[in-house]
Short mmCIF file of C-alpha atoms and ligand atoms in Angstrom, two decimals:
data_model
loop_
_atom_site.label_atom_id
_atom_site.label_comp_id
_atom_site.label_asym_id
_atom_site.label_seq_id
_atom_site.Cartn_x
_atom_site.Cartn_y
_atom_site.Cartn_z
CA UNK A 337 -48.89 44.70 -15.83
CA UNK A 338 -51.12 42.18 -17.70
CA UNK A 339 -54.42 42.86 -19.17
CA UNK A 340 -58.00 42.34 -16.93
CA UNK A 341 -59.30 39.42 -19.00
CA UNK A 342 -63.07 40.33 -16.87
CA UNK A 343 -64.83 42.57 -14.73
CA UNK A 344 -67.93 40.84 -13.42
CA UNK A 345 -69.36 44.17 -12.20
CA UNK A 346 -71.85 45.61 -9.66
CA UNK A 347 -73.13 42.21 -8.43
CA UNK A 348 -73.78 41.37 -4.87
CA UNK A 349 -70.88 39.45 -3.77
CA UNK A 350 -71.67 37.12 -0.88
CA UNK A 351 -68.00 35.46 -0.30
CA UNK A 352 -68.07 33.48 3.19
CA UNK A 353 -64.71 32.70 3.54
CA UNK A 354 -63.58 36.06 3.48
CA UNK A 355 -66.51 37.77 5.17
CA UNK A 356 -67.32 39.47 1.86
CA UNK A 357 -71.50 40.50 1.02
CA UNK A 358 -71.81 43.66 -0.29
CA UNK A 359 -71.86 45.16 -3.55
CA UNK A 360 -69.02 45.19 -5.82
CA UNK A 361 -67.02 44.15 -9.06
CA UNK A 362 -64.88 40.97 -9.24
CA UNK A 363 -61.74 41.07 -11.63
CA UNK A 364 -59.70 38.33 -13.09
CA UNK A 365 -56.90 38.22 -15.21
CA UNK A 366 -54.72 34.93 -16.36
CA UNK A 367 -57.00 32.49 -14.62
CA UNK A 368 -56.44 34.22 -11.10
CA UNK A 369 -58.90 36.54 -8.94
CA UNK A 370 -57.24 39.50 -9.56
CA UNK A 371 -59.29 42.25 -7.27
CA UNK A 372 -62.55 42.30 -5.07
CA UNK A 373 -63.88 45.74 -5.00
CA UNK A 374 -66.00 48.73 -5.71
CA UNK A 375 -66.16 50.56 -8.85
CA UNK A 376 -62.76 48.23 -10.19
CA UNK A 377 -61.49 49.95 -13.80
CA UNK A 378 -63.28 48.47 -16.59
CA UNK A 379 -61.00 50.23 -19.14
CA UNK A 380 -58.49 48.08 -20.55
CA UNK A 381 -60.34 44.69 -19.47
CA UNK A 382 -60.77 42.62 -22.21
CA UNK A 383 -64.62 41.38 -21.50
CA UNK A 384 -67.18 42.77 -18.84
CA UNK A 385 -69.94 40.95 -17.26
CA UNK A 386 -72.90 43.07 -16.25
CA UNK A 387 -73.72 41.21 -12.69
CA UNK A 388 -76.35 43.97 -11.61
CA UNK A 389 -79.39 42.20 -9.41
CA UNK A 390 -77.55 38.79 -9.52
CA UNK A 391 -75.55 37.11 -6.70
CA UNK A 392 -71.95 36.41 -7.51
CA UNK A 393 -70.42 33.66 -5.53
CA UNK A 394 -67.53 31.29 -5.58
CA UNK A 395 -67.38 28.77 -8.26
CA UNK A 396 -69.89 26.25 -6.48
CA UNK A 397 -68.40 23.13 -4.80
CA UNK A 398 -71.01 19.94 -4.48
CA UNK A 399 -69.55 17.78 -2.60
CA UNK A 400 -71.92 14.33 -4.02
CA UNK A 401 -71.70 13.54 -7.59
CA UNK A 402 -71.66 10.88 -9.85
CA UNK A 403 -69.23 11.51 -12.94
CA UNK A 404 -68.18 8.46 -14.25
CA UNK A 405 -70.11 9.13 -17.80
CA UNK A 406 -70.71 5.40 -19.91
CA UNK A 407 -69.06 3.36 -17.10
CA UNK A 408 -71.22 3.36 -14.39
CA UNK A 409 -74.98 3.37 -14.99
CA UNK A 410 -75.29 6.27 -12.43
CA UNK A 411 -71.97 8.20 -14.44
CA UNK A 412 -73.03 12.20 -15.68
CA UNK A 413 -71.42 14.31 -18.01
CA UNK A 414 -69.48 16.79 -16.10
CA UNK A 415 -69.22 19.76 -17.74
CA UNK A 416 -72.93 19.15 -18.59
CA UNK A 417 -74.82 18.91 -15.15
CA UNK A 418 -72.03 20.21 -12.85
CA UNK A 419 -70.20 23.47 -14.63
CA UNK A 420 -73.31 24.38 -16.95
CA UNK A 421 -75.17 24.74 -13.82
CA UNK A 422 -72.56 26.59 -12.06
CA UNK A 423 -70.37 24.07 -10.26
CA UNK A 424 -66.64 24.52 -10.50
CA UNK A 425 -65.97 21.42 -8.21
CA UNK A 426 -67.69 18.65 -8.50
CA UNK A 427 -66.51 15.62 -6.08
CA UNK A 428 -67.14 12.07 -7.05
CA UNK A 429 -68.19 9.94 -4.10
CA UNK A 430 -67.38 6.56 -4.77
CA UNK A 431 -68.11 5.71 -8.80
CA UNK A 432 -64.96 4.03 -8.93
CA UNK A 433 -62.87 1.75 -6.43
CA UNK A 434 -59.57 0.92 -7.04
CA UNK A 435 -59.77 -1.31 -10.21
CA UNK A 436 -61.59 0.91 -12.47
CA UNK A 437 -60.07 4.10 -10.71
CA UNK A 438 -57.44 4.69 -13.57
CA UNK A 439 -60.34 4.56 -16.38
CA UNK A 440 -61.37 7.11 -14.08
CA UNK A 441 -59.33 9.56 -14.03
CA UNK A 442 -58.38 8.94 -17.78
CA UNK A 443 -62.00 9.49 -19.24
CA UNK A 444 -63.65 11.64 -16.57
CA UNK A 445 -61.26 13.83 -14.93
CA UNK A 446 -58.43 14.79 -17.24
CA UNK A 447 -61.30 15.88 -20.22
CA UNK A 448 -63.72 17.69 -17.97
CA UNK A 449 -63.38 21.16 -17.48
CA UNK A 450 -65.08 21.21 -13.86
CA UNK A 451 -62.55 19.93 -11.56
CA UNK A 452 -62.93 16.82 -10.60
CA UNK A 453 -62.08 14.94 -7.11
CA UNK A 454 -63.17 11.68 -5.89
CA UNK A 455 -63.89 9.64 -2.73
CA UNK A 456 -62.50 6.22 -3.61
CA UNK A 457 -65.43 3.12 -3.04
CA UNK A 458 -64.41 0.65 -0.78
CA UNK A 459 -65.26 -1.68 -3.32
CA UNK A 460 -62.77 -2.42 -6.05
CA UNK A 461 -65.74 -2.17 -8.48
CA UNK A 462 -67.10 0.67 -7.36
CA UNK A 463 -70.36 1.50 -8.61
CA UNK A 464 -69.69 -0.08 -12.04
CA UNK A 465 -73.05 -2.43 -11.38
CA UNK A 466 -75.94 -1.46 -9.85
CA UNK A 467 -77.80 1.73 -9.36
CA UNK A 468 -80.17 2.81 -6.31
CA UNK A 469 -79.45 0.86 -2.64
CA UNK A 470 -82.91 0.36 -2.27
CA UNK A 471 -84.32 -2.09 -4.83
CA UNK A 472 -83.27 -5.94 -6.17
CA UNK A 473 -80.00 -4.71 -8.48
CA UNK A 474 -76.93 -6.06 -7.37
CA UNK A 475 -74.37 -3.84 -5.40
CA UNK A 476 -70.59 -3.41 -4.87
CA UNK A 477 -70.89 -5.16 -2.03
CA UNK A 478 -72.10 -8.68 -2.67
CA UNK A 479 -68.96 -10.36 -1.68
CA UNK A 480 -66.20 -9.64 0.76
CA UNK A 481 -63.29 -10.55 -1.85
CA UNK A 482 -64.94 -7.05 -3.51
CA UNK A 483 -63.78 -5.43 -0.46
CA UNK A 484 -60.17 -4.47 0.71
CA UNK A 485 -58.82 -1.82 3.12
CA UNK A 486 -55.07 -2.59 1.54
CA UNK A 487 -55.95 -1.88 -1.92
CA UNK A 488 -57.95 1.28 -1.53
CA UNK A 489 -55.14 2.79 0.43
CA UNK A 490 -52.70 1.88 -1.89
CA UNK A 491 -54.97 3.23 -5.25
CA UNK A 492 -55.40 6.37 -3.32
CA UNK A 493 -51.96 7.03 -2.57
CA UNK A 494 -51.17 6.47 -6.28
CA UNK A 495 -53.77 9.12 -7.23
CA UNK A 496 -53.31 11.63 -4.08
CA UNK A 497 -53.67 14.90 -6.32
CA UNK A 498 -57.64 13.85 -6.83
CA UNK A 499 -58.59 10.64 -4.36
CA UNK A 500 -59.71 13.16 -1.18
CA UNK A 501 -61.48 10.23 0.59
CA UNK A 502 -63.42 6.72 1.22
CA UNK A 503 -66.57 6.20 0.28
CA UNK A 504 -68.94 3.14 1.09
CA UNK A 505 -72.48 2.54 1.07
CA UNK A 506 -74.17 0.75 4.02
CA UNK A 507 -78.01 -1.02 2.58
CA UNK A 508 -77.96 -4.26 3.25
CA UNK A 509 -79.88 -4.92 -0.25
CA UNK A 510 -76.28 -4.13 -1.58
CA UNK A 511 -74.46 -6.32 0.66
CA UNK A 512 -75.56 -9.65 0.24
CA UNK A 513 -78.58 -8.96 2.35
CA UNK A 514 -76.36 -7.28 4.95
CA UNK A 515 -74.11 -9.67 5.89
CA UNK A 516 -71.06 -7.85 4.18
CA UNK A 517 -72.28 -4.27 5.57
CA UNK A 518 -70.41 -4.61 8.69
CA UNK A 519 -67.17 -5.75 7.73
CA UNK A 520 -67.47 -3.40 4.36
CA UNK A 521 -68.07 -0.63 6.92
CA UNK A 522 -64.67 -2.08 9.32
CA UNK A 523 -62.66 -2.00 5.98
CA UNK A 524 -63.70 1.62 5.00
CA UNK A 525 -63.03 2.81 8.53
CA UNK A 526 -59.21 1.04 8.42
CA UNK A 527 -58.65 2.43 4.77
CA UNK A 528 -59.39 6.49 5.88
CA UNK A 529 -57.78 6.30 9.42
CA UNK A 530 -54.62 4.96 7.38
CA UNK A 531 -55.08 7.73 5.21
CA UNK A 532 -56.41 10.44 7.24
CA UNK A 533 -58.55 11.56 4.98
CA UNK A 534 -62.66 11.28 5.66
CA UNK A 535 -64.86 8.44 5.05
CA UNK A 536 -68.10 9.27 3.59
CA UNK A 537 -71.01 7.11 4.79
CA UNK A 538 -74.35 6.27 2.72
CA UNK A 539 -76.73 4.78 4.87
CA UNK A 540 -79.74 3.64 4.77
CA UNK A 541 -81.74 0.90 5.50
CA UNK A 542 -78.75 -0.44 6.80
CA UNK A 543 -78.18 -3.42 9.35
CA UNK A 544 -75.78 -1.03 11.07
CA UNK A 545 -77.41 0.61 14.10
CA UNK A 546 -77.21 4.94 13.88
CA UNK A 547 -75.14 4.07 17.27
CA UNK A 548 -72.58 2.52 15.28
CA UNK A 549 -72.85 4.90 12.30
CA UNK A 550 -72.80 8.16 12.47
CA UNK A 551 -71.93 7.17 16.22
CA UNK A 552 -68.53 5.55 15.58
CA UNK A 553 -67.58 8.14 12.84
CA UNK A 554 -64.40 9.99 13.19
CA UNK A 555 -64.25 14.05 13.60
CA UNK A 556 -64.26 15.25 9.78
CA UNK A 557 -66.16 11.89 8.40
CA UNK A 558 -69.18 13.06 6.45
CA UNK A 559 -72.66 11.44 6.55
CA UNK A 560 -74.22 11.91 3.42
CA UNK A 561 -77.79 11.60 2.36
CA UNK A 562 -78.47 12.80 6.19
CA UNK A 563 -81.81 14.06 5.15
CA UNK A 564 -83.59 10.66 4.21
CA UNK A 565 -86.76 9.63 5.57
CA UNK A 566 -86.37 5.45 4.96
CA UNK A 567 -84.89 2.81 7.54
CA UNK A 568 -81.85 4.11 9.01
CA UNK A 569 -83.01 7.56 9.29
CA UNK A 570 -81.63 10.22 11.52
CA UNK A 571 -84.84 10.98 12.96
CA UNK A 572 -86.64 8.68 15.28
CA UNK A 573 -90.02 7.61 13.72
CA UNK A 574 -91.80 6.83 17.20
CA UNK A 575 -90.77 10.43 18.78
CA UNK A 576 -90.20 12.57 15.55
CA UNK A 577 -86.91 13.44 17.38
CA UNK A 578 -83.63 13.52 16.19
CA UNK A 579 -81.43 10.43 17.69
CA UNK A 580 -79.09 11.29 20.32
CA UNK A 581 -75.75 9.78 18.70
CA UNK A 582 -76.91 11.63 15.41
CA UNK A 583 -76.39 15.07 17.56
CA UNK A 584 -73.74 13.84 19.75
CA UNK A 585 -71.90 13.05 16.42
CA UNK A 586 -72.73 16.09 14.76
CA UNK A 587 -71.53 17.89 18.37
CA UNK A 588 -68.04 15.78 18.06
CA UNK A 589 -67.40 17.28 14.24
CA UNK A 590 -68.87 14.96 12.10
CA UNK A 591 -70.02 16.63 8.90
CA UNK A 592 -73.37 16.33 8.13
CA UNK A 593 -73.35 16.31 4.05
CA UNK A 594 -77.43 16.56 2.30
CA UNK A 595 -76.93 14.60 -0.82
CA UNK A 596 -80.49 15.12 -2.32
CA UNK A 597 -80.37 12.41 -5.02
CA UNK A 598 -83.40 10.53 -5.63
CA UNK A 599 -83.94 9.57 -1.70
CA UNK A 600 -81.70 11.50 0.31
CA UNK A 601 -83.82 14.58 0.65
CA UNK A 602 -87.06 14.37 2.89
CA UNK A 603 -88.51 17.54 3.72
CA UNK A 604 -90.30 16.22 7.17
CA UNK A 605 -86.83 15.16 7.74
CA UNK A 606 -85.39 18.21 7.09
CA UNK A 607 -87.48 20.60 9.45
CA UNK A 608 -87.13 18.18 12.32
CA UNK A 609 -83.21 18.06 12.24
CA UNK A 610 -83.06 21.97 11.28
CA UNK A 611 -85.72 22.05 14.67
CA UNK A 612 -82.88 20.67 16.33
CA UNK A 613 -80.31 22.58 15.37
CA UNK A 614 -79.01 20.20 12.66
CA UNK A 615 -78.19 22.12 9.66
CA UNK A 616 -75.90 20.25 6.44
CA UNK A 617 -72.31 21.33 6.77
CA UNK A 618 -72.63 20.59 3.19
CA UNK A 619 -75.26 21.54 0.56
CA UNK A 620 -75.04 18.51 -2.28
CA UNK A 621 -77.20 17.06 -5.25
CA UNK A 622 -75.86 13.98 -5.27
CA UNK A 623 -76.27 14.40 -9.29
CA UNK A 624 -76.57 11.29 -11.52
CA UNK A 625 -78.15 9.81 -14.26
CA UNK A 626 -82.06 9.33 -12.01
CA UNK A 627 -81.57 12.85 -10.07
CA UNK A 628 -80.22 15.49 -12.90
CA UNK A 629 -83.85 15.12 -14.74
CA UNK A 630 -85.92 15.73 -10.99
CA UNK A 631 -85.80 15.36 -8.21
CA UNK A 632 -82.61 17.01 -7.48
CA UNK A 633 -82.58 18.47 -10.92
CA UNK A 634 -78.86 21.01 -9.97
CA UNK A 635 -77.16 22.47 -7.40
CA UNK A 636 -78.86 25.94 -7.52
CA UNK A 637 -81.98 24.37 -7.00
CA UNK A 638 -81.22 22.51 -3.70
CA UNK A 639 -79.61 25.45 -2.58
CA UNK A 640 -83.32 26.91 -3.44
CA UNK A 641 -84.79 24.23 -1.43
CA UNK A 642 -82.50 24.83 1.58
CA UNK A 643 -83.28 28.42 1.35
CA UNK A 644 -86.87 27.89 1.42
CA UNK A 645 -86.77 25.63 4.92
CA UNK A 646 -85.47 28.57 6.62
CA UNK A 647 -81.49 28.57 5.87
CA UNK A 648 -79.99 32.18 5.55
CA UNK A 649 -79.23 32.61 2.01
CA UNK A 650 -74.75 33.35 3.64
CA UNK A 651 -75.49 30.04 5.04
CA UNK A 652 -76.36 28.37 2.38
CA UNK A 653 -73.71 29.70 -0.01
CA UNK A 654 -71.51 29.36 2.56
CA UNK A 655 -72.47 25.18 2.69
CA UNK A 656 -71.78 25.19 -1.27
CA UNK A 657 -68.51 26.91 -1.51
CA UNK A 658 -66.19 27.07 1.63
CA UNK A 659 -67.73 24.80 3.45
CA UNK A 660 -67.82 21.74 1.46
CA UNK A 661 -63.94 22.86 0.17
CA UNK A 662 -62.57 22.26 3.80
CA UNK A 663 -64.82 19.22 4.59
CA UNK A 664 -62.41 17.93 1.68
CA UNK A 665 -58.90 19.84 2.92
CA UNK A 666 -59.02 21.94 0.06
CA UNK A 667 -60.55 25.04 1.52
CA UNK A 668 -57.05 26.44 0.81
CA UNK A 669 -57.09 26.12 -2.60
CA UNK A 670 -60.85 26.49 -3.44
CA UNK A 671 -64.35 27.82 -2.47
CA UNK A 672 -62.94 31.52 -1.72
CA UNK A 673 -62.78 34.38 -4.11
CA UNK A 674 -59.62 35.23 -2.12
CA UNK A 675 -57.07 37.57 -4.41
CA UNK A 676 -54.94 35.15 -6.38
CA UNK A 677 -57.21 32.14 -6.37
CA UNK A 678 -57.67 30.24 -9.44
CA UNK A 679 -60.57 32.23 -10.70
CA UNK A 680 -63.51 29.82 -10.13
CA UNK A 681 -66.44 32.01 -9.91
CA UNK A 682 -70.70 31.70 -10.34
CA UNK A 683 -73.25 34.09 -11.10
CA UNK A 684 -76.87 33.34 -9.88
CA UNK A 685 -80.13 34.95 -10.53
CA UNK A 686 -82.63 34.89 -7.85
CA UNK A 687 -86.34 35.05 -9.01
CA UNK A 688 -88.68 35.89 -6.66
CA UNK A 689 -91.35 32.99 -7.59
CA UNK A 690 -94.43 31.68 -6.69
CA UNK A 691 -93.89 27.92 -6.93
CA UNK A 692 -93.64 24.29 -5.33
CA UNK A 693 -90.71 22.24 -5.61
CA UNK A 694 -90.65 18.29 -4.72
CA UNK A 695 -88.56 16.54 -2.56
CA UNK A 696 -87.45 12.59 -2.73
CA UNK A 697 -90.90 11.38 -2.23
CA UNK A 698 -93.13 13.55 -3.96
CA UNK A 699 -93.94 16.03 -0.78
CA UNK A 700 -93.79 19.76 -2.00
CA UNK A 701 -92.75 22.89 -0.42
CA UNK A 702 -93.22 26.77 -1.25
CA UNK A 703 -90.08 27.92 -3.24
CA UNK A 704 -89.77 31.86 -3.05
CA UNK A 705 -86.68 32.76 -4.81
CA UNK A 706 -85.53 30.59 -7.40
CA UNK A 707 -81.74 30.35 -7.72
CA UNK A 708 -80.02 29.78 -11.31
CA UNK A 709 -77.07 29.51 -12.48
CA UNK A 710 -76.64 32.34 -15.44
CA UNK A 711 -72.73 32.40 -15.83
CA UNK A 712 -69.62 29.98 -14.40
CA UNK A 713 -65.87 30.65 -14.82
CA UNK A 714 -63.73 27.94 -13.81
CA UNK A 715 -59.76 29.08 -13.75
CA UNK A 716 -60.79 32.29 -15.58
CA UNK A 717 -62.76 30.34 -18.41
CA UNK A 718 -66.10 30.79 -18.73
CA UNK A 719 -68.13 28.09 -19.21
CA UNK A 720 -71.06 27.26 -20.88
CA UNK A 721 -74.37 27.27 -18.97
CA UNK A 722 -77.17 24.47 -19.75
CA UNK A 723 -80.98 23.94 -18.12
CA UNK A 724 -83.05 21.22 -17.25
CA UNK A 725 -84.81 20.11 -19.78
CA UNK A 726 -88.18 19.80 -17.89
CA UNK A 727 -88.60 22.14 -14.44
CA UNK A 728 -89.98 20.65 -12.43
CA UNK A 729 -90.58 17.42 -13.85
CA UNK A 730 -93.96 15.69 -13.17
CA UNK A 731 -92.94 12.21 -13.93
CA UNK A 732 -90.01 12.64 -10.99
CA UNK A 733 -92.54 14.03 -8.38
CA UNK A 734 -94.95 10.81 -9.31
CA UNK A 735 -92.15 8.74 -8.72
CA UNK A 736 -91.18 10.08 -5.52
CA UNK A 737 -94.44 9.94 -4.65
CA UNK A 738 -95.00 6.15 -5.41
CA UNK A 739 -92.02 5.60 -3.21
CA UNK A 740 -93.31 7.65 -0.10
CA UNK A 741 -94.99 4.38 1.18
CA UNK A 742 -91.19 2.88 2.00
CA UNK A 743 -90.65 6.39 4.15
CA UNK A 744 -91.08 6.12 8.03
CA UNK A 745 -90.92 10.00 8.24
CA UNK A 746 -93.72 11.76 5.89
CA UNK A 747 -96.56 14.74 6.01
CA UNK A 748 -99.02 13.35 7.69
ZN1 ZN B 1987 -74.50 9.20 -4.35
#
């Protein structure tokens, strides 16, 4: 029998998947869960982790990230942001399109130690210019000859073991003032029905009506960002009511993903649509280079926020571990702590704290327990844990706050 290489013992284990939340010890030996249980023999394992008062999950799986590090202006480090802060699985959605998708996977994905899975952009360029979709930069979008159903398809078949999707972004400041978002949007849809995998939608303000998008989403698309409080929004501004082909999408099995990122999170937004019964399939940061410093700052922390609107704290792990994993197909490989799983596991501490945390646009909200990352093991390795540098960040909430004027949702 081969040696326990750790016990992570007597934390409280909150595993969705496999209806697990109670007290116990999690063992793993060569990379692989090895046992879920009570009182599991610590003699004879090589290292133990005393988990006692912290939450031990499965490795944490954010389903909007930007990892293209030095190639995109957007690009994070990996291992940095994403595993340091307890995320095992960190899905790219859209930094590359299919000409910059092998530089890609050379310099991103095959040296990171978080796995690493991408929605392919629509646009051949990807997001190799450009940064937000709601100021003067230039976009991926400018020109149609950017833009090509074929070529996606066939750059995603080449790289099948990590392309899990389409991504495209619908503002028409991206799209030569809007007049590419529609047939950008017709190419995306073409390129994931081919492939049956899920398009992922960023939209906002967007020429392209909420009737057409999330309305003329597939079952298992995902619209991300689905907390933003700018044109396009969810919500109607006039009734403070959720649109009716947002829930009738959302009714049909299209995944509702939160993206936070530095305007995808709105916290009016948020209790309206929770009001209505419209909770995020998907808890995400949407982590690059103008989130990871504030707003968004990790994924612990938006879980935090989520936790503070209301969501139940299985919930909420749930929508950062199994439930993002089968958005993607991969719920049978990841986002379980299921015996003989590659051994992707987080530890959180939860302090109970007296604070406010921003959203998008400067607009705070009472934080009670504080969730941190304090140990990640991806495939049996641990990993090395980082902070934010400044929490929370002052110059990020003034920001936000000098954007609120674009929002058509706010406090009043
Ligand atoms: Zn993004």
């Amino acid at each position: 029998m081969s040696k326990t290489d750790w016990v992570i013992q007597g934390g409280h284990v909150i595993d969705p998947a496999n209806d697990v939340d109670t007290r116990c010890d999690v063992a793993i030996t060569n990379g692989k869960i090895a046992a879920v249980g009570e009182n599991l023999p610590v003699e004879g394992a090589a290292q133990v982790f005393d988990a006692r008062g912290k939450l031990v999950t499965p490795g944490l799986v954010d389903l909007h990230t930007h990892t293209y590090d030095r190639v995109t202006p957007l690009g994070i480090d990996a291992d940095s942001f994403c595993l340091g802060r307890g995320v095992t699985t960190a899905v790219d959605t859209g930094s590359a399109g299919f000409d910059i998708f092998p530089g890609y996977r050379r310099f991103a994905v095959e040296p990171s130690k978080t796995r690493l899975l991408a929605f392919l952009n629509i646009s051949r360029i990807g997001l190799a210019v450009g940064r937000s979709t709601d100021g003067d930069e230039p976009g991926e979008l400018e020109a149609m000859k950017l833009i090509s159903s074929e070529k996606c398809v066939e750059c995603a078949r080449e790289n099948e073991d990590i392309v899990i999707g389409v991504k495209v972004r619908l503002s028409a400041s991206i799209a030569d003032n809007g007049k590419n978002e529609a047939g950008a949007y017709r190419h995306s849809q073409e390129a994931a029905e081919t492939l049956s995998l899920p398009l992922m939608t960023h939209h906002s303000f967007s020429t392209i009506p909420l009737e057409a998008c999330p309305g003329h989403l597939r079952k298992g698309d995902i619209y991300t960002h689905c907390y933003h409080g700018f044109d396009s929004t969810v919500v109607d501004s006039s009734s403070r009511q959720v649109h009716d082909a947002v829930l009738e999408a959302k009714s049909r099995g299209v995944i509702f993903d939160l993206g936070h990122g530095m305007g995808g999170f709105n916290y009016r937004v948020a209790e309206i649509c929770i009001e209505a019964g419209l909770w995020p399939d998907a808890i995400s940061t949407d982590m690059h280079t103008l989130t990871c410093d504030g707003p968004a700052y990790d994924m612990p922390t938006v879980m935090s926020k989520m936790i503070a609107l209301g969501m139940p704290l299985k919930d909420a792990i749930r929508a950062s571990t199994i439930g993002p994993a089968e958005a993607i197909a991969w719920g049978d490989r990841i986002g379980t702590l299921g015996v003989g799983r590659e051994a992707d596991v987080t530890v959180l501490s939860f302090d109970e704290k007296e604070m406010e945390l921003e959203d998008t646009i400067g607009q705070m909200r009472k934080i009670d327990r504080l969730f941190v990352a304090e140990a990640v093991w991806r495939a049996g390795e641990r990993g090395e844990m980082t902070r934010p540098d400044i929490f929370p960040n002052q110059v990020q909430i003034d920001k936000g706050r000098a954007a609120a004027e674009k929002a058509v949702l706010r406090d009043d």
